Coordinates of C-alpha atoms and ligand atoms in Angstrom, one line a residue:
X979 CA 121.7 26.6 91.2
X980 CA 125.3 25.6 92.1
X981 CA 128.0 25.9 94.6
X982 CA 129.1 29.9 94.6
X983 CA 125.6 30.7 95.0
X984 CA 123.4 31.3 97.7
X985 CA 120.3 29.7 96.8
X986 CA 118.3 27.5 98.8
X987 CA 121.5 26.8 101.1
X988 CA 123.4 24.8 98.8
X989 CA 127.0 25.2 99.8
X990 CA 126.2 28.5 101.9
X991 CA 126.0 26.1 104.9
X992 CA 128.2 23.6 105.0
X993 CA 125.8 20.6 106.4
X994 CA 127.3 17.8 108.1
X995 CA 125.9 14.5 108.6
X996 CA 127.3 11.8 111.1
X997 CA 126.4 8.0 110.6
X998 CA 125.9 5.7 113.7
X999 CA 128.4 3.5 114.6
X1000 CA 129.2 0.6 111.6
X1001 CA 126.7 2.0 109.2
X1002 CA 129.6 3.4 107.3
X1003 CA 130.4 0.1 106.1
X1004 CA 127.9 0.5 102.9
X1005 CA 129.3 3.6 101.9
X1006 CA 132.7 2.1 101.9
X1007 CA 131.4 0.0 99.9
X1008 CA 130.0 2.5 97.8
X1009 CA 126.7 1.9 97.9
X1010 CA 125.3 5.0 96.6
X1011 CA 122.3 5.3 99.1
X1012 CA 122.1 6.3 103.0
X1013 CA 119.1 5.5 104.6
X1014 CA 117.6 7.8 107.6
X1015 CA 118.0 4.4 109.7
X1016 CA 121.9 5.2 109.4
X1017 CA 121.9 8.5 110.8
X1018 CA 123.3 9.8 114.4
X1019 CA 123.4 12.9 114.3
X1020 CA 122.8 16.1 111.4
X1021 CA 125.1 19.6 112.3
X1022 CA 123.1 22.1 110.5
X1023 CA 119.2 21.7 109.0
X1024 CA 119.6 20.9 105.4
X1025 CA 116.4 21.6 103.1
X1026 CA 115.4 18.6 100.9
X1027 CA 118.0 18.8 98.0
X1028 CA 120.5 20.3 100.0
X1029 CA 124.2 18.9 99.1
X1030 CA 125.5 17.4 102.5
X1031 CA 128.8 15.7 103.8
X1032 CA 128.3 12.4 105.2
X1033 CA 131.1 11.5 107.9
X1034 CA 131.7 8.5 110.2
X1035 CA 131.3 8.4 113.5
X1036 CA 135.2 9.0 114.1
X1037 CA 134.5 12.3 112.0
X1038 CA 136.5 10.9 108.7
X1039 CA 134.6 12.0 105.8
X1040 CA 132.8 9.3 103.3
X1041 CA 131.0 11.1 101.0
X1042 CA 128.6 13.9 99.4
X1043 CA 125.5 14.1 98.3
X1044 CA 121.9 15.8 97.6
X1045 CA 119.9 15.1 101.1
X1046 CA 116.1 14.1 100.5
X1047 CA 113.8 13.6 103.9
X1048 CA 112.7 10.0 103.7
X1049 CA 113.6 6.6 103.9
X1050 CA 116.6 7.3 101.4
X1051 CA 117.6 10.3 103.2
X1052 CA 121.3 10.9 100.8
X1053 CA 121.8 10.3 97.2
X1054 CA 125.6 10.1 97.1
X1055 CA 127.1 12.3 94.4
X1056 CA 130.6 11.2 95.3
X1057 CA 132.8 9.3 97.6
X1058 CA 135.9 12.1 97.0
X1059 CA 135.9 15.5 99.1
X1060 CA 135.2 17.8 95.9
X1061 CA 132.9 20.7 95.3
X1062 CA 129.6 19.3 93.6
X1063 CA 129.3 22.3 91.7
X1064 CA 128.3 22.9 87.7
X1065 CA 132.3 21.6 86.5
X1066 CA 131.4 18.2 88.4
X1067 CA 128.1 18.0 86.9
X1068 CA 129.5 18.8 83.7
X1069 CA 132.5 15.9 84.2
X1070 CA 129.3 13.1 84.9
X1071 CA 127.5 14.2 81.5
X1072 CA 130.3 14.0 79.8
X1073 CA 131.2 10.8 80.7
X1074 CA 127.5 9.5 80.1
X1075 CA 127.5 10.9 76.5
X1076 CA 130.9 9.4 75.6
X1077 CA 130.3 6.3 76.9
X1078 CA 126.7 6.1 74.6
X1079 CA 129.4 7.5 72.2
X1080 CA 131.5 4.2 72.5
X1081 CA 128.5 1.9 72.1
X1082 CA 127.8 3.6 68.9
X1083 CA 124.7 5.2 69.8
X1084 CA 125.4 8.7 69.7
X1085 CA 125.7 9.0 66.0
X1086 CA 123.5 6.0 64.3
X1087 CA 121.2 6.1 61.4
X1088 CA 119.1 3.0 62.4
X1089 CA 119.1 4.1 66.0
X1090 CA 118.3 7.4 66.8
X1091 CA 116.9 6.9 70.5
X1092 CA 118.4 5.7 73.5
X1093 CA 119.1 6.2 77.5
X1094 CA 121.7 9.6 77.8
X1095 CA 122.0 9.3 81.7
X1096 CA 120.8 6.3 83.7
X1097 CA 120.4 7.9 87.2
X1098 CA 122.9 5.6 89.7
X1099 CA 124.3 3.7 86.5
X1100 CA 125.5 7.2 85.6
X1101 CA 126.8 8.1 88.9
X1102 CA 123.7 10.7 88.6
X1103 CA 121.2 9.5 91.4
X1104 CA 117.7 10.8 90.8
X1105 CA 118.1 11.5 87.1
X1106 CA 117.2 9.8 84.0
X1107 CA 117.5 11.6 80.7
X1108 CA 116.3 9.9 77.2
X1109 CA 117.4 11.3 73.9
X1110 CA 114.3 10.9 71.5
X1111 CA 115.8 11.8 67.9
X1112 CA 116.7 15.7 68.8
X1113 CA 115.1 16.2 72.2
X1114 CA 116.3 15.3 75.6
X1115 CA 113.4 14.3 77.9
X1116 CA 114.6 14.7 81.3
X1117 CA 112.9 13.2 85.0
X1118 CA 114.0 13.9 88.2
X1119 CA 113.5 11.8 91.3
X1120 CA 115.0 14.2 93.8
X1121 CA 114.4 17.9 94.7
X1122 CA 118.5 18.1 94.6
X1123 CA 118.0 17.2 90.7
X1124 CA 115.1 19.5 90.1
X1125 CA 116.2 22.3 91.1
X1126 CA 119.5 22.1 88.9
X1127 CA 117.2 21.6 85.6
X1128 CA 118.3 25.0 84.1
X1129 CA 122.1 23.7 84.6
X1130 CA 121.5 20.2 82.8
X1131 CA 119.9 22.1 80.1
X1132 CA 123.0 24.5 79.3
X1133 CA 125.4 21.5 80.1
X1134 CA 123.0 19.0 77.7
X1135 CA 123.4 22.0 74.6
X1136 CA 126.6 22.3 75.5
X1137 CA 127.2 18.7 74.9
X1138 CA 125.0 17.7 72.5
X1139 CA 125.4 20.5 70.1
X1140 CA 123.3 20.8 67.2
X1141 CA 121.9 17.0 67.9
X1142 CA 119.7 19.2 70.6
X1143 CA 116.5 20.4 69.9
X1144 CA 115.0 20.3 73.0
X1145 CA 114.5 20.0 76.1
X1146 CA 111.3 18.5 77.6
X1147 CA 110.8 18.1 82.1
X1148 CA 108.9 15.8 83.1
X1149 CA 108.8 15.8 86.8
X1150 CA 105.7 16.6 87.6
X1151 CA 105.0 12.5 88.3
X1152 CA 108.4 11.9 89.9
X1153 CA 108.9 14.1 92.3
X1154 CA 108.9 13.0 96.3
X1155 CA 106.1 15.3 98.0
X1156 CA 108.3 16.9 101.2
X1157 CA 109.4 19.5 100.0
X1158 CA 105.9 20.6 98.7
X1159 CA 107.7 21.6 95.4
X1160 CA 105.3 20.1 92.3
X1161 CA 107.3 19.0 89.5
X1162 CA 106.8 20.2 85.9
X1163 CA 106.1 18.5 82.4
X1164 CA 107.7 21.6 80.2
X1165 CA 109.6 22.5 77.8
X1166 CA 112.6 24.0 79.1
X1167 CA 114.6 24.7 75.5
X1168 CA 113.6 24.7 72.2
X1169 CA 111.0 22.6 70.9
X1170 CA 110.9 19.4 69.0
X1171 CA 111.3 19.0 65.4
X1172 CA 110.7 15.2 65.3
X1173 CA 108.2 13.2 67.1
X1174 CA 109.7 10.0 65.5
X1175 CA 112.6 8.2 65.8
X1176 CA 114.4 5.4 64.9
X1177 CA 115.1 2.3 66.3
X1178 CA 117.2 -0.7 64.4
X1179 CA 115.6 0.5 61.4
X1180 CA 111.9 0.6 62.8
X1181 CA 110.1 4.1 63.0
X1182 CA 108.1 4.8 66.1
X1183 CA 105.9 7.9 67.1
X1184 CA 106.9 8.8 70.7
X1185 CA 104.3 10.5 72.9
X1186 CA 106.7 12.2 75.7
X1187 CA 104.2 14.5 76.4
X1188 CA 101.5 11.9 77.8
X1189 CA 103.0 8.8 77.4
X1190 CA 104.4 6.7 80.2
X1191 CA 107.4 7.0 82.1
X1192 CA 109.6 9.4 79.2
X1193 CA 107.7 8.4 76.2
X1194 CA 109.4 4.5 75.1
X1195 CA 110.6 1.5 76.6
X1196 CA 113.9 2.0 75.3
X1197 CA 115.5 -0.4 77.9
X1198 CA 113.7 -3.6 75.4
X1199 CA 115.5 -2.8 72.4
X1200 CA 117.5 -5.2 72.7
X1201 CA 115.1 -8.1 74.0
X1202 CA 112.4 -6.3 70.7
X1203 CA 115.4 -7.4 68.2
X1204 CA 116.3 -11.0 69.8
X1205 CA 112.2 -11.3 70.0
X1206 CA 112.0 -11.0 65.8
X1207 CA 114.7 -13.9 65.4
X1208 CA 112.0 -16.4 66.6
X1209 CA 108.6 -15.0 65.1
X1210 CA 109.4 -16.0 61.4
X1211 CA 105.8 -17.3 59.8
X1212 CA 104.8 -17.5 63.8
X1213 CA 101.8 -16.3 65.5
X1214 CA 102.4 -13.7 67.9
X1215 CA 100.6 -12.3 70.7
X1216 CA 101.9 -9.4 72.4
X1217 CA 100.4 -8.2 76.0
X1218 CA 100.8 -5.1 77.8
X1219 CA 102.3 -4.2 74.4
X1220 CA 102.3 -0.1 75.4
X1221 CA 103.0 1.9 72.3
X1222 CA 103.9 -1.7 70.2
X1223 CA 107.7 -2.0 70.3
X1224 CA 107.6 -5.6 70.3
X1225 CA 104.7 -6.1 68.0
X1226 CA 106.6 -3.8 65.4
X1227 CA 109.4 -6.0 65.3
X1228 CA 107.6 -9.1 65.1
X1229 CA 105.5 -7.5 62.0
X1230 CA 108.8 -8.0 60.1
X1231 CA 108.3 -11.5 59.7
X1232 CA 105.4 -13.2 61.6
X1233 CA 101.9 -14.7 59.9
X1234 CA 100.1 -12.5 62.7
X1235 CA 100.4 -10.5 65.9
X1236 CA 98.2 -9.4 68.3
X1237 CA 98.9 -6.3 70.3
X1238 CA 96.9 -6.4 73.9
X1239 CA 96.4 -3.3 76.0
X1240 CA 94.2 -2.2 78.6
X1241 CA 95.0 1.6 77.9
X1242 CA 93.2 3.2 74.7
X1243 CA 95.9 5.9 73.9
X1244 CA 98.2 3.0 73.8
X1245 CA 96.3 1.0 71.6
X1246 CA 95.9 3.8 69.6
X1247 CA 99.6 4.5 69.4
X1248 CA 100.6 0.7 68.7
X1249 CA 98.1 0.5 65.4
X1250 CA 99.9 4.1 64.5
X1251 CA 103.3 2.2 65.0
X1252 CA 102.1 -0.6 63.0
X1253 CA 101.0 1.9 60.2
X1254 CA 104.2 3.9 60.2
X1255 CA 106.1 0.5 59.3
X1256 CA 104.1 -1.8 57.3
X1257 CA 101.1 0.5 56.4
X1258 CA 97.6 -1.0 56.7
X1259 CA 98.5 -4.9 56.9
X1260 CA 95.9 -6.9 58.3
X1261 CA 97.9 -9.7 59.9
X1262 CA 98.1 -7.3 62.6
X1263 CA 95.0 -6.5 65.1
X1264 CA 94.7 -4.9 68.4
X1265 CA 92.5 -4.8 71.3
X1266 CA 92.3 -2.9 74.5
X1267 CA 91.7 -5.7 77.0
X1268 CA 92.4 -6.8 80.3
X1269 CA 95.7 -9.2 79.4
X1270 CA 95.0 -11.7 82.5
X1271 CA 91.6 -12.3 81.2
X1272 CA 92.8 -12.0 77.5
X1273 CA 94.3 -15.0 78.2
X1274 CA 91.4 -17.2 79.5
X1275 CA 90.7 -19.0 76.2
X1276 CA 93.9 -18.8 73.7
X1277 CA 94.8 -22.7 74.0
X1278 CA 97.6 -23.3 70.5
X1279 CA 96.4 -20.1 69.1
X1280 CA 99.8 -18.0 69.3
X1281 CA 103.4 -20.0 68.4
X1282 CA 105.1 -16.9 70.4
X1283 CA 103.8 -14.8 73.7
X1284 CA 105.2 -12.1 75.0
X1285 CA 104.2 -11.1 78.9
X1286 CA 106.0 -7.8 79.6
X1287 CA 103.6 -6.3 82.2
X1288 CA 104.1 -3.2 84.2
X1289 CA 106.4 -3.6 87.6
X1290 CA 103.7 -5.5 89.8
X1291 CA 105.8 -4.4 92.9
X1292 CA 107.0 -1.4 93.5
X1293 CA 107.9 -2.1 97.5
X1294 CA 109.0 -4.5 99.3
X1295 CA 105.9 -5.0 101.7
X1296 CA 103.8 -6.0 98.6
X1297 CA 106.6 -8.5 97.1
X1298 CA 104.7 -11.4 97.7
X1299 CA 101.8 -10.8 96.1
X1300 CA 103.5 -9.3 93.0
X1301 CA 105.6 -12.7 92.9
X1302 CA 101.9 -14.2 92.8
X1303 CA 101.2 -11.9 90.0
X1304 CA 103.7 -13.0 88.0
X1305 CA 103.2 -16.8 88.6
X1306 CA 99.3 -16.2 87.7
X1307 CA 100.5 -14.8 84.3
X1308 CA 102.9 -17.2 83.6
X1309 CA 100.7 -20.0 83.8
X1310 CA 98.4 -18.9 81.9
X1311 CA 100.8 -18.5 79.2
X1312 CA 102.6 -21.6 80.0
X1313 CA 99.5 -23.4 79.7
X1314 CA 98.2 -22.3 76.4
X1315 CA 100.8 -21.5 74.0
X1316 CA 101.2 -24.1 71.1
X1317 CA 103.6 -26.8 71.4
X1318 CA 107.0 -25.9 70.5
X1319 CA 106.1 -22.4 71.4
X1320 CA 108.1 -19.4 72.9
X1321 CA 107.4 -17.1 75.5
X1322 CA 109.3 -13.9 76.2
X1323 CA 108.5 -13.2 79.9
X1324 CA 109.9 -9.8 82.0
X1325 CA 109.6 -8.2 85.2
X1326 CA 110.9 -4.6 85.7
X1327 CA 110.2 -4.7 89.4
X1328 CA 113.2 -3.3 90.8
X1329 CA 112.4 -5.2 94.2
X1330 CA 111.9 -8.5 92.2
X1331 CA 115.6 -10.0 92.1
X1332 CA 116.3 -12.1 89.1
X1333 CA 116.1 -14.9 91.5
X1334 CA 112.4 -14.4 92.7
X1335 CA 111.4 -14.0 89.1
X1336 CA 112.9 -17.3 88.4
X1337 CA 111.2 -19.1 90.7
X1338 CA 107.7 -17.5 90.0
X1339 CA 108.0 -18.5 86.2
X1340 CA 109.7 -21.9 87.9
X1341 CA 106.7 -22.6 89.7
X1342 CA 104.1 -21.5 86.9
X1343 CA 106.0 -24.0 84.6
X1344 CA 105.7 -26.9 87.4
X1345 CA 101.8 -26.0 87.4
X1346 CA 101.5 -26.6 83.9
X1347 CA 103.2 -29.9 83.8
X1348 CA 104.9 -29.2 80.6
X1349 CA 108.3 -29.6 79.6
X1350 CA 110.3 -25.7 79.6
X1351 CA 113.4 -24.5 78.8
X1352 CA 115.3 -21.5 79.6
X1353 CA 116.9 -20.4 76.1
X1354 CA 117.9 -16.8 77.2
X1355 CA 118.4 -14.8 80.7
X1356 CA 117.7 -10.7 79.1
X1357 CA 118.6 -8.2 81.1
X1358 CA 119.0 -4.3 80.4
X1359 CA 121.2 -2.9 77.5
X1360 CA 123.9 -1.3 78.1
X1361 CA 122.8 2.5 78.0
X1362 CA 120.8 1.6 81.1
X1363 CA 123.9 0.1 82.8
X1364 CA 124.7 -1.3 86.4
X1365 CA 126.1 0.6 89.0
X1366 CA 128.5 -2.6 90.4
X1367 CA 127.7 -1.4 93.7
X1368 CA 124.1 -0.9 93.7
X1369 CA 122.5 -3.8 92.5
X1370 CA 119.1 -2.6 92.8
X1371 CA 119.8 -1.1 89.8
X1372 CA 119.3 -4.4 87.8
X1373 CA 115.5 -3.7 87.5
X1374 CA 114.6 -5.4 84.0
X1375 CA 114.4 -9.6 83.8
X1376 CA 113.5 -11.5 81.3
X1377 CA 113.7 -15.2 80.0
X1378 CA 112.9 -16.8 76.8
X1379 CA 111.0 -20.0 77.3
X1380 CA 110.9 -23.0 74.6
X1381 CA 107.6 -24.9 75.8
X1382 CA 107.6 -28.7 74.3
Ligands
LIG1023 N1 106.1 -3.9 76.3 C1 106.0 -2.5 76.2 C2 106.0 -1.9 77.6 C3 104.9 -2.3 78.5 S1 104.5 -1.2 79.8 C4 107.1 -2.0 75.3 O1 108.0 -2.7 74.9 O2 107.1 -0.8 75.1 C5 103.1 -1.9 80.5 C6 101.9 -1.8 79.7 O3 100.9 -2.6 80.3 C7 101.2 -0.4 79.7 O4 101.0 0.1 78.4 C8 99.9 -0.5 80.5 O5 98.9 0.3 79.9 C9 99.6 -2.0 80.3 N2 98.8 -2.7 81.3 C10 98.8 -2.5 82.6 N3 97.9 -3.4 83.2 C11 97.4 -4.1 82.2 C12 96.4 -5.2 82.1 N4 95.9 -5.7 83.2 N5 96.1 -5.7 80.9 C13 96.7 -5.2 79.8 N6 97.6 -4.2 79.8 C14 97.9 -3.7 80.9

C-alpha cells in the first residue's frame, strides 16, 4: 500500500529521523544505507517498513526511505524530498526495464532470462526481481518491499506487457524476522507457461519454485560464455555446478565434463540440463559429492576447473575463516589441475572484497609452488549493476588462472 493510504502508517505519520552529529556524511555521499549506530533521535514510532525522513542534526533533510529495525535500520529510497508513492515506484521500474532494454536483453531470441531489478544497483533496496522467459520471480529483503508486492505486480504488467505471464514471491526465505511477518513463495499473477528459457542459445529448466536463491545463477552468464572459449577438446570439471550452467556450456566443445554437487535435486537438474542440450552424450557424468573431498585425488585429470562455491561468508565476524575456505579450495585445485591448465575461480561473498579474494587464491598459488597467471578479473554483468556509491554491491569475483 502507498502514500494516500492509511495502511500500516505509511505516510499517515510523518516519521522523522535525526542522525547524530557527522554521521550525515555517508548519506551525502549517498550511500544508500543508515545504520542504527547513526541514529540520535526518532520523532514518531515507525513500524518495520515504515517510509521515514532522515534529517541532520541541524534539521536539513537528507533523505527517505523504508525503516527496517536492525543493524541497517533505513534503506534509502531517495536523497530528493519527494512522495515515495506508486508514480515513484513506477519511475524506478521503468528505468530498470529500459535500461535491460538498452543492453538488448529485453527482446532477445538467444537470451530470454536476465536480472529486471537489482535491489541498490536499481535504486530499489531490498528487491531483486528475475525475468525467467514470461514470469517475473520477485524476493524481497525488507518488510517496506513486501508489503508493496501487489503494486510491483500491476506496475511489472504494466510494463512488461504481454512478455508477463507471471508473477511468482518468493520471500518466504528472505525476509528479516522483526516484524513477525513470514514471507510467501506464491504466485501472485498468472501462472507460468514456460519453465525453460534461454540463455546465449543454451536451454535450461529453471526450478523457481525450489531451487535456490530465484531459480538460476543468471549473474555467470557472462563468465559460463568466456568459460566455453577455453574448454575446446579439454577436460572439464565443474564443482558446486548447481543446476549445470557452466557444464552446459562447456558440453559445446570439451572431450568431458564433470558436474560435482553435494545437493541431489541439483544433480538431478544439471543431467536434465545436459539432456535438454546435447541429449544423452556420455562425455558428460555427474556425481553428488562433497567438492573439497572430490578433489582429494584428481592430479592431471581435468585441463579446466571451475570452483564457484556458495558465499562462504555471509558476515563480517566469520571473514576469516571464509578467506581460509577459499585458500583450502584453491589449493587443491592449484595443485592438481594438468599443466597448462585453467581454473575459473569465484566468490560471491558480498563481505569478501575483490582484494581478499586475491590474496586467498594469491596465497593458495604460493602453496603450490607453481607458476600462475591471472588471464581475467570477472565481475557481475551488467543487469546486476553497481550502485557507484555502495560498493558492497560488487558481490561476484572471479579470476581465470593459466597454471604452467
Ligand atoms: N555454479 C553454479 C552456482 C553454484 S551455487 C551456477 O553457475 O549456476 C553453489 C552450489 O554449491 C549449490 O548448488 C550447492 O548445492 C553446492 N554446494 C554447497 N556446498 C557444497 C560442497 N561442499 N560440495 C559440493 N557442492 C556444494
Amino acid at each position: 500500500m502507498l502514500a494516500g493510504s492509511n495502511h500500516k502508517g505509511i505516510h499517515v505519520e510523518q516519521i522523522k529521523i535525526i542522525l547524530k552529529s557527522g554521521k550525515d556524511q555517508s548519506v551525502r555521499r549517498y550511500h544508500p544505507w543508515i545504520f542504527s549506530g547513526a541514529i540520535k533521535k526518532i520523532y514518531g514510532s515507525p513500524s518495520e517498513g515504515d517510509i521515514v525522513d532522515v534529517y541532520d542534526n541541524k534539521d536539513s533533510f537528507l533523505a527517505t526511505g523504508h525503516y527496517q529495525p536492525g543493524s541497517i535500520a533505513v534503506r534509502i529510497l531517495s536523497f530528493k524530498n519527494e512522495k515515495i508513492d506508486y508514480d515513484f515506484f513506477m519511475g524506478r521500474f521503468k528505468k530498470a526495464f529500459e535500461y535491460r532494454q538498452s543492453l538488448g536483453l529485453t527482446d532477445n531470441n538467444d537470451t530470454n532470462v536476465y536480472r529486471l531489478v537489482h535491489a541498490e544497483g536499481d535504486g530499489l533496496p531490498g528487491l531483486i526481481i528475475d525475468f525467467y522467459n514470461g514470469t517475473a520471480v520477485m524476493q524481497m529483503h525488507s518488510i517496506g518491499m513486501y508489503r508493496l508486492r501487489n503494486e510491483f505486480t500491476d506496475i511489472l504488467k504494466n510494463i512488461l506487457g504481454e512478455k508477463l505471464q507471471a508473477v511468482y514471491d518468493k520471500s518466504e526465505d528472505t525476509l528479516p524476522y522483526m516484524a513477525g511477518i513470514k514471507g510467501t513463495n506464491e504466485y501472485l499473477s498468472g501462472s507460468p507457461e514456460a519453465s525453460t528459457v534461454t540463455e546465449n542459445g543454451f536451454t535450461f529448466r529453471i526450478d523457481w519454485i525450489s531451487g535456490q536463491k530465484t531459480g538460476f545463477f543468471i549473474d555467470q552468464r557472462e563468465n559460463r560464455l568466456l568459460l566455453q572459449s577455453y574448454t575446446e577438446k579439454r577436460r572439464v570439471l565443474n564443482l558446486f555446478g548447481y543446476t549445470g550452467g557452466f557444464s552446459v556450456y562447456a558440453m559445446k566443445n570439451a572431450s568431458l565434463v564433470h558436474t560435482v554437487d553435494s545437493s541431489g535435486p541439483a544433480i538431478d537438474l544439471a543431467d536434465e540440463n545436459v539432456r535438454l542440450n546435447f541429449g544423452e552424450d556420455d562425455r558428460h557424468k555427474s556425481f553428488r559429492k562433497d567438492a573439497f573431498g572430490f578433489m582429494d585425488d584428481i592430479k592431471d585429470k581435468y585441463d579446466v576447473i571451475i570452483l564457484d562455491p556458495p558465499a562462504f561468508a555471509k558476515h563480517n565476524n566469520v571473514l576469516a575463516n571464509a578467506l581460509q575456505g577459499y585458500k583450502r579450495l584453491n589449493i587443491k585445485a592449484i595443485e592438481q589441475v594438468s599443466p597448462g591448465g585453467i581454473i575459473f575461480t569465484f566468490s560471491c561473498s558480498q563481505v569478501v572484497t575483490k582484494e581478499n579474494f586475491r590474496k586467498s587464491v594469491f596465497a593458495a598459488a604460493a602453496n603450490t609452488g607453481r607458476q600462475v597467471r591471472i588471464l581475467h578479473q570477472l565481475s557481475q554483468p551488467p543487469d546486476h549493476p553497481v550502485n557507484i556509491y555502495h560498493p558492497e554491491g560488487e558481490y561476484l569475483k572471479g579470476l581465470v588462472l593459466y597454471v604452467e
